[in-house]
XYZ file of C-alpha atoms in Angstrom:
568
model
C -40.818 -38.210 -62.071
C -40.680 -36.423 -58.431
C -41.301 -38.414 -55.505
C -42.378 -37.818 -52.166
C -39.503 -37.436 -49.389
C -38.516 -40.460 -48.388
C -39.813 -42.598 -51.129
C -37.988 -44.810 -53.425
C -38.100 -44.584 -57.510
C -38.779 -47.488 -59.360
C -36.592 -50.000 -60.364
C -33.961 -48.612 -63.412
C -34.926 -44.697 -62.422
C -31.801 -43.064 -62.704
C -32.387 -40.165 -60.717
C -30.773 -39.494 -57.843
C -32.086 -39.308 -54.534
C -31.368 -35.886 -52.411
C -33.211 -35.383 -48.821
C -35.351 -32.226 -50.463
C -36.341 -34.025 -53.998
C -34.155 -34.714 -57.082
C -31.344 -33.472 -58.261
C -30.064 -33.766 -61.793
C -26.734 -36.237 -61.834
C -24.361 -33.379 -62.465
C -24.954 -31.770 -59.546
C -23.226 -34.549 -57.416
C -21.440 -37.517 -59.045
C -21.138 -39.126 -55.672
C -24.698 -38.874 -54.309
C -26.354 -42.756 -53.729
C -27.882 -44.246 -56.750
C -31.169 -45.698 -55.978
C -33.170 -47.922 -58.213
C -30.283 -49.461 -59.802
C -28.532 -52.694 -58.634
C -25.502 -52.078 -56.387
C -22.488 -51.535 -57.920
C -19.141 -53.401 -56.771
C -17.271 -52.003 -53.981
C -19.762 -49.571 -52.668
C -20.156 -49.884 -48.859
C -22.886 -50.173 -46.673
C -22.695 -50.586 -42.896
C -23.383 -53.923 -41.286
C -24.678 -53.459 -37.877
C -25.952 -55.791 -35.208
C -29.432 -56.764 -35.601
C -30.442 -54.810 -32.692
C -28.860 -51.706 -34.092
C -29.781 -52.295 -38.055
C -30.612 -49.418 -39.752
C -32.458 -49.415 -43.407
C -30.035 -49.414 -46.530
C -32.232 -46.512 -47.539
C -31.412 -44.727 -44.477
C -28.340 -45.189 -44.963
C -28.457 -43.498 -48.318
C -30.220 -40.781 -47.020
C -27.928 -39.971 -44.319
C -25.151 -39.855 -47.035
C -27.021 -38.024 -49.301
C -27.390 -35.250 -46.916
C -24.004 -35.492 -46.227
C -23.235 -34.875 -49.735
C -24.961 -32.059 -50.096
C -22.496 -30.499 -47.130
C -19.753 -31.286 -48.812
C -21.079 -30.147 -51.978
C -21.900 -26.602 -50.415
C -18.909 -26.193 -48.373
C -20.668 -26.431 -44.982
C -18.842 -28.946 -43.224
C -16.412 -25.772 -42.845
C -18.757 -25.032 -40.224
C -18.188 -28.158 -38.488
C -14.525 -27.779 -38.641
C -14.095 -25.337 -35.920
C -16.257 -27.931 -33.701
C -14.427 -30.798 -34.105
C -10.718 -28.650 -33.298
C -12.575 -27.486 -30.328
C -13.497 -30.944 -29.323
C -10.310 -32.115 -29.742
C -8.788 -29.417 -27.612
C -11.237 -30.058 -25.169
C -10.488 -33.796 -24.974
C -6.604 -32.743 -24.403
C -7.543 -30.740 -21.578
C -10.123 -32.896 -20.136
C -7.877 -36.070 -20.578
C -5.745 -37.577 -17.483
C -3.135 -38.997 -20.347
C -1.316 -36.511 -22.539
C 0.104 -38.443 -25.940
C 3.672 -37.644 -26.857
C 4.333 -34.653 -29.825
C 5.577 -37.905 -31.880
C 2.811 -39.667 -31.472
C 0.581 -36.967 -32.551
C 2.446 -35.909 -35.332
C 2.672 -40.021 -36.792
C -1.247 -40.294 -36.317
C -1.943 -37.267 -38.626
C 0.411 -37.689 -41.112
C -1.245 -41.137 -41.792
C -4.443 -39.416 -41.783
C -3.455 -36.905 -43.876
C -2.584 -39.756 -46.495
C -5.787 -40.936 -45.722
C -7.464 -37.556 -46.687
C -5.376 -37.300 -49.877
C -6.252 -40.787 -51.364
C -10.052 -40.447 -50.491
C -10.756 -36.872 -51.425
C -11.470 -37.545 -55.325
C -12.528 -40.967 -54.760
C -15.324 -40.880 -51.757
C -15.972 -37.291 -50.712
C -17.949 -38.704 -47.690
C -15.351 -40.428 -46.210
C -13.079 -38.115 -46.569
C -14.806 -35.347 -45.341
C -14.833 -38.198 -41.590
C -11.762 -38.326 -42.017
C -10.944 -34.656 -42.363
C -13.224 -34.500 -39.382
C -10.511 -36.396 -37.703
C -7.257 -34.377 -38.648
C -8.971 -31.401 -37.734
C -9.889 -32.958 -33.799
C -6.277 -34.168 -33.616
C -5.260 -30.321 -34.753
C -6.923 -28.710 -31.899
C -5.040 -31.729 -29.446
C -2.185 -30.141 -31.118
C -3.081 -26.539 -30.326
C -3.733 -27.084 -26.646
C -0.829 -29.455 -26.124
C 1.697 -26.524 -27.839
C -0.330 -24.157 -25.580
C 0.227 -26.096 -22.493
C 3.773 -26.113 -23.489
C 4.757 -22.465 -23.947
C 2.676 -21.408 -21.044
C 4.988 -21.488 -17.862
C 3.033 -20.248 -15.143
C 4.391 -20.963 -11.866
C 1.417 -21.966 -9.168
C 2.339 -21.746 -5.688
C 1.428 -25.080 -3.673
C 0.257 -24.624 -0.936
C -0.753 -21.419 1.427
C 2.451 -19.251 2.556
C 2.669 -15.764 4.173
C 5.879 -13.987 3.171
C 7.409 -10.581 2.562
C 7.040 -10.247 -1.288
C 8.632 -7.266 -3.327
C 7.408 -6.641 -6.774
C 5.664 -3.838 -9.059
C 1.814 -2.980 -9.572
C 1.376 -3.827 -13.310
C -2.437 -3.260 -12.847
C -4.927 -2.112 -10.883
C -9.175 -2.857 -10.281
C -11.332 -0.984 -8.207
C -13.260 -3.506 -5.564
C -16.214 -3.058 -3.635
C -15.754 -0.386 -1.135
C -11.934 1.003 -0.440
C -10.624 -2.397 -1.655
C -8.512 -2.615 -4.508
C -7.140 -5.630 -6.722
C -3.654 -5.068 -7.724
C -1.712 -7.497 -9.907
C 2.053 -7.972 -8.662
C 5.184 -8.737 -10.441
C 6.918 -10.371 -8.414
C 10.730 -9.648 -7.959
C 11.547 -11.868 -5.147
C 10.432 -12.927 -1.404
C 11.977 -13.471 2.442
C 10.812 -14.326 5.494
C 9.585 -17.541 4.508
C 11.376 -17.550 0.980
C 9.840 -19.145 -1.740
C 11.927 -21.647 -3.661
C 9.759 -21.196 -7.033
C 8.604 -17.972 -7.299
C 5.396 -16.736 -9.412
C 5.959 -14.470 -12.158
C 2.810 -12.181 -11.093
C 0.143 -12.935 -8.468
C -3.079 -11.049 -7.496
C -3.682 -9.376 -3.971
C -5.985 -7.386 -2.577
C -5.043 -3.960 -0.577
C -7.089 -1.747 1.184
C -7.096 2.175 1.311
C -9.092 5.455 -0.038
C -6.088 6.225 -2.182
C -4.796 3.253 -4.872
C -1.370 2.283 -5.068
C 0.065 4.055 -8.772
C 0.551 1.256 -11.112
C 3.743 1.169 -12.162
C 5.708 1.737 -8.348
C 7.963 -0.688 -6.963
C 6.564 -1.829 -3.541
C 7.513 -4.491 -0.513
C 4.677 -5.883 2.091
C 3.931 -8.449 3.829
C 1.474 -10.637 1.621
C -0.675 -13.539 2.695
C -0.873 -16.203 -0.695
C -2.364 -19.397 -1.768
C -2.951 -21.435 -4.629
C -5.193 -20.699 -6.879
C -8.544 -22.740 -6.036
C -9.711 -25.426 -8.217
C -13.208 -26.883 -8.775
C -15.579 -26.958 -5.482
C -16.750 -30.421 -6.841
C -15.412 -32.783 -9.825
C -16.876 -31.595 -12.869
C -17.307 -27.863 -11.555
C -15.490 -24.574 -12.813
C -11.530 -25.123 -12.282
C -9.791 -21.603 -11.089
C -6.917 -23.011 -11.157
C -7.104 -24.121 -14.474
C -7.816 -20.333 -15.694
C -5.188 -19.020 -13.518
C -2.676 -20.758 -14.957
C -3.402 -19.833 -18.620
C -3.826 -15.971 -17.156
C -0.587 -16.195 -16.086
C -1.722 -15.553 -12.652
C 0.595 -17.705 -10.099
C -1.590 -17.620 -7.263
C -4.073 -15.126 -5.144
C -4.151 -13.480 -1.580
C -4.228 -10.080 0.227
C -1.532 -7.676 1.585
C -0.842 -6.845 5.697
C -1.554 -3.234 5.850
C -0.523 -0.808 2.812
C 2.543 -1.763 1.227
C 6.244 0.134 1.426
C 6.555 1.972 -1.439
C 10.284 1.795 -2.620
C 11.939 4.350 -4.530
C 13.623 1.628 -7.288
C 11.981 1.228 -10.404
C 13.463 -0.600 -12.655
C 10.726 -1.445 -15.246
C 11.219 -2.508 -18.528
C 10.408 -0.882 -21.468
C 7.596 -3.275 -21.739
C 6.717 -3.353 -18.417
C 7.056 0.382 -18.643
C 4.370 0.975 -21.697
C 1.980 -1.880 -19.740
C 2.290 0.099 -16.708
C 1.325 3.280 -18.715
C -1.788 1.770 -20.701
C -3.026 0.579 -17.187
C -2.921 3.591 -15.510
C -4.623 5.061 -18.207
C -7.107 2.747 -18.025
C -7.475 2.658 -14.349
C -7.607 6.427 -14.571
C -11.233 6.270 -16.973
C -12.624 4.049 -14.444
C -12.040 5.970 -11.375
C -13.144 8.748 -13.542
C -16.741 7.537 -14.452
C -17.091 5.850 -10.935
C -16.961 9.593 -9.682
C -19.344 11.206 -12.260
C -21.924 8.718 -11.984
C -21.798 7.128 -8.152
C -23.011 4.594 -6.971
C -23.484 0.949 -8.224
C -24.458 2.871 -11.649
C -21.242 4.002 -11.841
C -19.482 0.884 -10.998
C -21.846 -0.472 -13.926
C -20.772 1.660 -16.028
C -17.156 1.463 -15.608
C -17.676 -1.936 -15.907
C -19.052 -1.509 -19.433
C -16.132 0.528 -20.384
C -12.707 -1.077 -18.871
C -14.581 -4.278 -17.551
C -14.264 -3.647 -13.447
C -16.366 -5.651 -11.986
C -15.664 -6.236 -8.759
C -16.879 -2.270 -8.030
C -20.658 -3.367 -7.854
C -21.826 -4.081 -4.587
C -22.498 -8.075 -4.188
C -25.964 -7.090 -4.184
C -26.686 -5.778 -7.118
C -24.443 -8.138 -8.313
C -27.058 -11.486 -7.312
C -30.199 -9.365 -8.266
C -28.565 -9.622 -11.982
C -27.521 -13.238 -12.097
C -30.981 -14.128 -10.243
C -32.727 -11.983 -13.215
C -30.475 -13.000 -16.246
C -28.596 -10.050 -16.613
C -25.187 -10.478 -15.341
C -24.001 -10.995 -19.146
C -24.785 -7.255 -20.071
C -22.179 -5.953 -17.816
C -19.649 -8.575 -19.561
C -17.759 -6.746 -22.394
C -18.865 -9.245 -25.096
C -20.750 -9.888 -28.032
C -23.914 -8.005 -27.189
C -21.939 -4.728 -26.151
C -19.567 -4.862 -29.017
C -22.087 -5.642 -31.680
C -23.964 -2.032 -30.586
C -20.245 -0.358 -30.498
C -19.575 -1.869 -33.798
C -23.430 -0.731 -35.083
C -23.512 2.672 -34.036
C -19.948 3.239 -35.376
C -20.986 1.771 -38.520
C -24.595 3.333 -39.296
C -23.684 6.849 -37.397
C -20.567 6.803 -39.282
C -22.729 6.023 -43.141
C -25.235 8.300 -42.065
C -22.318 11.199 -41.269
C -20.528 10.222 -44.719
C -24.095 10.588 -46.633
C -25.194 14.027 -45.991
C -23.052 15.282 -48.306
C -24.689 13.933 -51.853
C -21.616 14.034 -53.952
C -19.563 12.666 -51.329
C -22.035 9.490 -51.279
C -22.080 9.045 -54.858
C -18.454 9.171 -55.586
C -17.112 7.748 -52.981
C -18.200 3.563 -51.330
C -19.426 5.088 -48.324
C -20.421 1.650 -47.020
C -17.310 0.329 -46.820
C -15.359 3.347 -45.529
C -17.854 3.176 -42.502
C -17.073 -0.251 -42.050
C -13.294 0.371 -41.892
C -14.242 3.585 -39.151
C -16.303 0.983 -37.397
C -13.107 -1.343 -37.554
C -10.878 1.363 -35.486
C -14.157 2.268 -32.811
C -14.278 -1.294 -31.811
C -10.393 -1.671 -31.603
C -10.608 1.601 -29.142
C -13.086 -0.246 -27.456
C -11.219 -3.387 -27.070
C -8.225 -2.120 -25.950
C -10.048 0.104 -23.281
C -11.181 -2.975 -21.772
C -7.929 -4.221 -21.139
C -8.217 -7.310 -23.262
C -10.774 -8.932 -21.765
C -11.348 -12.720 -22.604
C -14.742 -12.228 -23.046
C -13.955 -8.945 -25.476
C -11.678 -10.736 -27.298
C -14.037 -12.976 -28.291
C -16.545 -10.276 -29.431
C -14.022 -8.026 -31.043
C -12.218 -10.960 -33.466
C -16.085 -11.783 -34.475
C -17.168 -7.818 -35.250
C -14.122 -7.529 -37.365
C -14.043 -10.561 -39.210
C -18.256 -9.483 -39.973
C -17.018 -5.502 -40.653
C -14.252 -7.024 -42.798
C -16.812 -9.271 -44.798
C -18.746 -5.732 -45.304
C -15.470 -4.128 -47.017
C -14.832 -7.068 -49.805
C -18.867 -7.163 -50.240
C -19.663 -10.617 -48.810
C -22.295 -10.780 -45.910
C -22.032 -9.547 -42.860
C -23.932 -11.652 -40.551
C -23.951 -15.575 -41.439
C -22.038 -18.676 -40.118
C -19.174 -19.006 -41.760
C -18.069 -15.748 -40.430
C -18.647 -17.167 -37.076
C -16.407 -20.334 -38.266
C -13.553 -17.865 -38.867
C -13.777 -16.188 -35.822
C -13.726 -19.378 -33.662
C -10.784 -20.663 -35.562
C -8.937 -17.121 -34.788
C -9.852 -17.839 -30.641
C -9.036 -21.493 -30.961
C -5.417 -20.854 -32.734
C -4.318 -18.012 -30.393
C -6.093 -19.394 -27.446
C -7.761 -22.845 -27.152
C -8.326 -22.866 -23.432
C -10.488 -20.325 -23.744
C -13.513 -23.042 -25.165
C -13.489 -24.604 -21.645
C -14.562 -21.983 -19.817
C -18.384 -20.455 -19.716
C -17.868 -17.252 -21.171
C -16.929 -18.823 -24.802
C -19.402 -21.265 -25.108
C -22.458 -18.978 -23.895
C -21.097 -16.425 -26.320
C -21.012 -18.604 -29.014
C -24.058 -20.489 -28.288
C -25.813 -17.137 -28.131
C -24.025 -15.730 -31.617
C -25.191 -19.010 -33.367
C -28.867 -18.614 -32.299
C -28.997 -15.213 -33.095
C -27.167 -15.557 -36.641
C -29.244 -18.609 -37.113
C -32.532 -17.043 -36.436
C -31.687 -14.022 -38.748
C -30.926 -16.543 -41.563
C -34.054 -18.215 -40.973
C -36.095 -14.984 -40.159
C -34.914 -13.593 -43.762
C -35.579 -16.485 -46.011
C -39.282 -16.437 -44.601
C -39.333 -12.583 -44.907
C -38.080 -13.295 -48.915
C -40.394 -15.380 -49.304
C -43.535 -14.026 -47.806
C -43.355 -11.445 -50.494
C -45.445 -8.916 -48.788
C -44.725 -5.622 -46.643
C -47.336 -6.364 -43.369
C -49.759 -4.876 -41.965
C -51.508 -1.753 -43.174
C -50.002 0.332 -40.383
C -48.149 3.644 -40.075
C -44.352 4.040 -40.447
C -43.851 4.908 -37.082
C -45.870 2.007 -35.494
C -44.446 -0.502 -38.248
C -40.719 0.553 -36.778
C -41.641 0.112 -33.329
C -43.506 -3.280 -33.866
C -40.627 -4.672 -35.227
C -37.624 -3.116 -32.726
C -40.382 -4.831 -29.732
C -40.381 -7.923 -31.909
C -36.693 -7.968 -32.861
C -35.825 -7.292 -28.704
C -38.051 -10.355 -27.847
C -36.887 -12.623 -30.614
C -33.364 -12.028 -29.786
C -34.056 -12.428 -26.012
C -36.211 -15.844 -26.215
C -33.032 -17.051 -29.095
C -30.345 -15.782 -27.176
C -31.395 -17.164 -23.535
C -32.991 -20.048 -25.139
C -29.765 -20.897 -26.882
C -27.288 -20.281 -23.510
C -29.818 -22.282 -21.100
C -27.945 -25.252 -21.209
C -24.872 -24.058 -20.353
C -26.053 -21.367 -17.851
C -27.333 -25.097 -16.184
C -23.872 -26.418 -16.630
C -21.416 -24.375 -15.786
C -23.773 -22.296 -12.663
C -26.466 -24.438 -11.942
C -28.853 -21.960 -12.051
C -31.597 -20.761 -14.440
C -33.822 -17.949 -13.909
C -37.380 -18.469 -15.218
C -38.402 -14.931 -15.868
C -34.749 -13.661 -17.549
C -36.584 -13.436 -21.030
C -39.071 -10.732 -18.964
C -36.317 -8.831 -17.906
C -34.390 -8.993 -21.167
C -36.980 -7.342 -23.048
C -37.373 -4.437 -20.612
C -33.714 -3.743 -20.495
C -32.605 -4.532 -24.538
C -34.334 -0.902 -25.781
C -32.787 0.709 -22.929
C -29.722 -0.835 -23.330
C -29.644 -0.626 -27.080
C -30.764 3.129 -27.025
C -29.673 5.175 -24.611
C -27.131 3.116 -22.555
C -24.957 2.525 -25.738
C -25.482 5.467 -27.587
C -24.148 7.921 -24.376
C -21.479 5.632 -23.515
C -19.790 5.781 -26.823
C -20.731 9.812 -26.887
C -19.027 9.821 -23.740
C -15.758 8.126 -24.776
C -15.053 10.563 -27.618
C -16.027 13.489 -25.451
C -13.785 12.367 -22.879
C -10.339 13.950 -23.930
C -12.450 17.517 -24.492
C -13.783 17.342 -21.036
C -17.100 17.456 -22.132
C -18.301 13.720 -21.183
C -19.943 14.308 -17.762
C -23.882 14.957 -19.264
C -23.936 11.391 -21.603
C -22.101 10.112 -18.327
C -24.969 11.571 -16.400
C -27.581 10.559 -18.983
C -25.995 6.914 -19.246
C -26.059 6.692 -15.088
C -30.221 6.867 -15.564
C -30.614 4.610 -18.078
C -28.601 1.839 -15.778
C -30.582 2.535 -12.501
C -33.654 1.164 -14.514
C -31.366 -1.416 -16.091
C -30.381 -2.548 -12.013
C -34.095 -1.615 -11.072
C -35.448 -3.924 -13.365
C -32.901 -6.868 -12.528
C -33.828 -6.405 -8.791
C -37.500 -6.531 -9.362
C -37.349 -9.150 -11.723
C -35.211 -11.537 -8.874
C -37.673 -10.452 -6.540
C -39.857 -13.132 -8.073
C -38.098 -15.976 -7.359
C -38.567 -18.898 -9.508
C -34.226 -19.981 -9.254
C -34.501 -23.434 -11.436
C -31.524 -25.243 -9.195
C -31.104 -28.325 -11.243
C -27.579 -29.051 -9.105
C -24.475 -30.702 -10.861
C -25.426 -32.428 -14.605
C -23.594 -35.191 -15.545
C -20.987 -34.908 -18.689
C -23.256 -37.089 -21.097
C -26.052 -34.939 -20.509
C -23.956 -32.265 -21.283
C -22.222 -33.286 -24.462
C -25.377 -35.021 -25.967
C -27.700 -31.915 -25.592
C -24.940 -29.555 -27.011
């Protein structure tokens, strides 16, 4: 007999009840029994009168729950609760002691072990539980090994260190990251290991020379308001010991005694500097800047203008090296790559052309990544492309959550400070929309079971790239609204506009020339995709600075924590 959802079989039915229909009993021995009497010892929650909720509410709520366990998709909820966890360490004024910690889970762990065969719902809450005291863990051992020194209060001083790297800002300013070697003239009893300063001049300092000047430094800032971004905070898991600007060019000394560390950093950074001044120069302008940007993530090149007509329009993320960039990196790799490796019809046939592209895609975004410099927000987007790419090589799917799970828990075990800040939870946000509408977009497709419209090829292809750019668009900025609110509180109404008349260009022709570019680069032939690449941008910035010429700033102001946590 099959029942309605939400009904109730008769009295002495035996089947089970599941939130979609029935289920035979094999399926899940520990799925509610409804219809028969209760049997001794099972539990039900008593709750205040005011709170009661039906007994067969209850039974749907741990039916469903079953069914996650039974599938293996509270996996995808373990990432969640070690973030939260880490994010209640940070957040927390009190920090528990290692002992304390460690006593806790090892009676939860007991916990785990005598429930798991007995009451898989209970012990997948309490595994829910080990796994938010693991990421408490992982940010308290973070906490521990990182040792930044933060100056305390503002100090000008004669400081003598070496330019481990280098970023072109706006105008004939340039950022310069200092290792600091020591101080006088107002000496500094606790030192920073590195600190960031700004220096002017046409020509930049050489990364990798030993120089002394007189430096003006303070602490790094913290948040403008309670509740607001923390600098601070991010500067001391950068490493970054606090920030200022140098007195006239620096003395260059003639000592250099780097490490061979320090030496090989110092190397890779000039390199890198090197392709950024480079494109800057082929392609002028803000263009340039933005596409420099796109390649070793300089920023602070684009004029401030240009810079507020993209936030105002919603697309400041595009010049962020992150998942939209390195999911085209990783795609053209992969499908130019197939396509190369197919021409040749023996070669295709003998050989699993699929998943030798996959591994050539693997090595184009690692060239990527480390051209960036190891950007945060890269990171991020390069662990996720090659846990998907690596998913293509032993045959399981690309694109779907639990490949997401995997790439959080790489993030949150290497770095778990990196959840608290904007750039990991609008990249994730955005990545679970997407891969979420893709899931649900294909099971409709399945099961529509027809090919469309009676249209040409052609106009069938570019229906669906139009459709595709405005699904993604609505998902993705749909998806990172709320924390867009959070973190900046600002939204711009008309960013989905200005999304869809930037995601073709930016998908075919911006990408496309910049990766050209890059492996044209050591043959000195890179300067027309450079060109080509430069055109495509001024309509990218065009349309951003049209698009915030219409106003329509949402400015919500600050949003309290609850509102924050409940809506996520």
């Amino acid at each position: 007999m099959k029942l309605a959802y939400g009904e109730v079989a008769e009295e002495g039915v035996g089947d089970r009840f599941h939130p979609r229909g029935f289920v035979p009993p094999a399926v899940n021995a520990n799925l509610p029994d409804i219809g028969k009497p209760r049997r001794a010892g099972r539990v039900y929650l008593k709750l205040p009168r005011a709170l009661h909720v039906p007994e067969r509410r209850q039974r749907q709520v741990l039916a469903a729950i079953s069914e996650e366990v039974e599938h293996g998709r509270l996996m995808l909820l373990s990432p969640v609760a070690c973030g939260s966890g880490a994010a209640l360490w940070f957040s927390s004024p009190l920090q528990p002691s290692a002992i304390y910690l460690l006593g806790v889970g090892l009676v939860l762990g007991a916990l785990f072990l005598y429930l798991r065969y007995r009451h898989a719902v209970a012990a997948a809450l309490v595994a829910g539980l080990i796994f938010l005291l693991a990421g408490a863990v992982l940010a308290a051992f973070e906490t521990m090994r990182t040792d930044t020194v933060l100056i305390d209060k503002p100090v000008t001083t004669t400081a003598t260190g070496t330019i481990t790297a280098r970023e072109s800002a706006n105008g004939n300013r340039w950022r310069y990251e200092l290792a600091v070697t020591g101080t006088s003239d107002s000496h500094l009893r606790r030192v920073p290991a590195v600190v960031a300063v700004f220096g002017q001049g046409r020509t930049p300092l050489a990364i990798g020379v030993h120089v002394e000047g007189r430096v003006r430094l303070t602490p790094p800032s913290g948040p403008a308001l309670p509740g607001l971004t923390d600098f601070a905070f991010q500067s001391y898991f950068n490493g970054i010991g606090g920030t200022g600007f140098f007195y006239g060019p620096p003395h260059v000394l003639t000592k250099n005694d780097l490490s061979l560390r320090q030496s090989l950093l110092s190397r890779f950074h000039d390199w890198r500097a090197r392709v950024g001044d480079h494109i800057r120069s082929v392609i002028g302008g803000d263009e340039g800047a933005f596409a420099a940007a796109l390649v070793t993530n300089e920023q602070r090149a684009i004029s401030g203008t240009t810079m507020e007509a993209l936030r105002l329009s919603g697309l400041a993320h595009i010049i962020a090296i992150s998942g939209m960039n390195m999911a085209l990196a990783a795609g053209l790799s992969f499908v130019g790559l197939r396509s190369l490796l197919s021409l040749s019809v023996g070669f295709g046939q003998s050989l699993p052309v699929k998943k030798i592209a996959a591994f050539g895609a693997i090595l184009a975004v690692t060239a990527y990544y480390t051209i960036s410099g190891f950007a945060v927000s890269a990171e991020r987007a390069y662990i996720m492309m090659v846990v998907m790419l690596v998913a293509v090589r032993f045959d399981r799917p690309a694109i779907s959550m639990r490949n997401i799970a995997l790439s959080a828990w790489a993030i949150l075990l290497t770095s778990p400070d990196a959840l608290m800040g904007a750039s990991f939870q609008m990249s994730y946000a955005g990545t679970l929309g997407l891969v979420a509408g893709y899931e649900f977009w294909a099971r409709h497709r399945s099961s529509e079971g027809h090919e469309g419209l009676p249209l040409p090829r052609i106009a069938r292809m570019i229906g669906r790239s139009t459709a595709a750019a405005v699904a993604s668009s609505a998902i993705g900025g749909t998806a990172t609204a709320l924390f867009s609110l959070v973190h900046f509180q600002r939204l711009g109404s008309y960013s989905l506009v200005a999304n869809v008349l930037v995601t073709p260009i930016q998908s075919l022709l911006v990408m496309p020339m910049l990766m050209l570019a890059i492996l044209l680069m050591p043959l000195g032939l890179d300067t027309w995709p450079l060109l080509v690449m430069g055109w495509g941008l001024k309509w990218v910035i065009a349309t951003g600075v049209w698009v915030a010429g219409w106003g329509g700033q949402w400015l919500p102001g600050q949003l309290p924590d609850w509102f924050f946590v409940s809506m996520t």
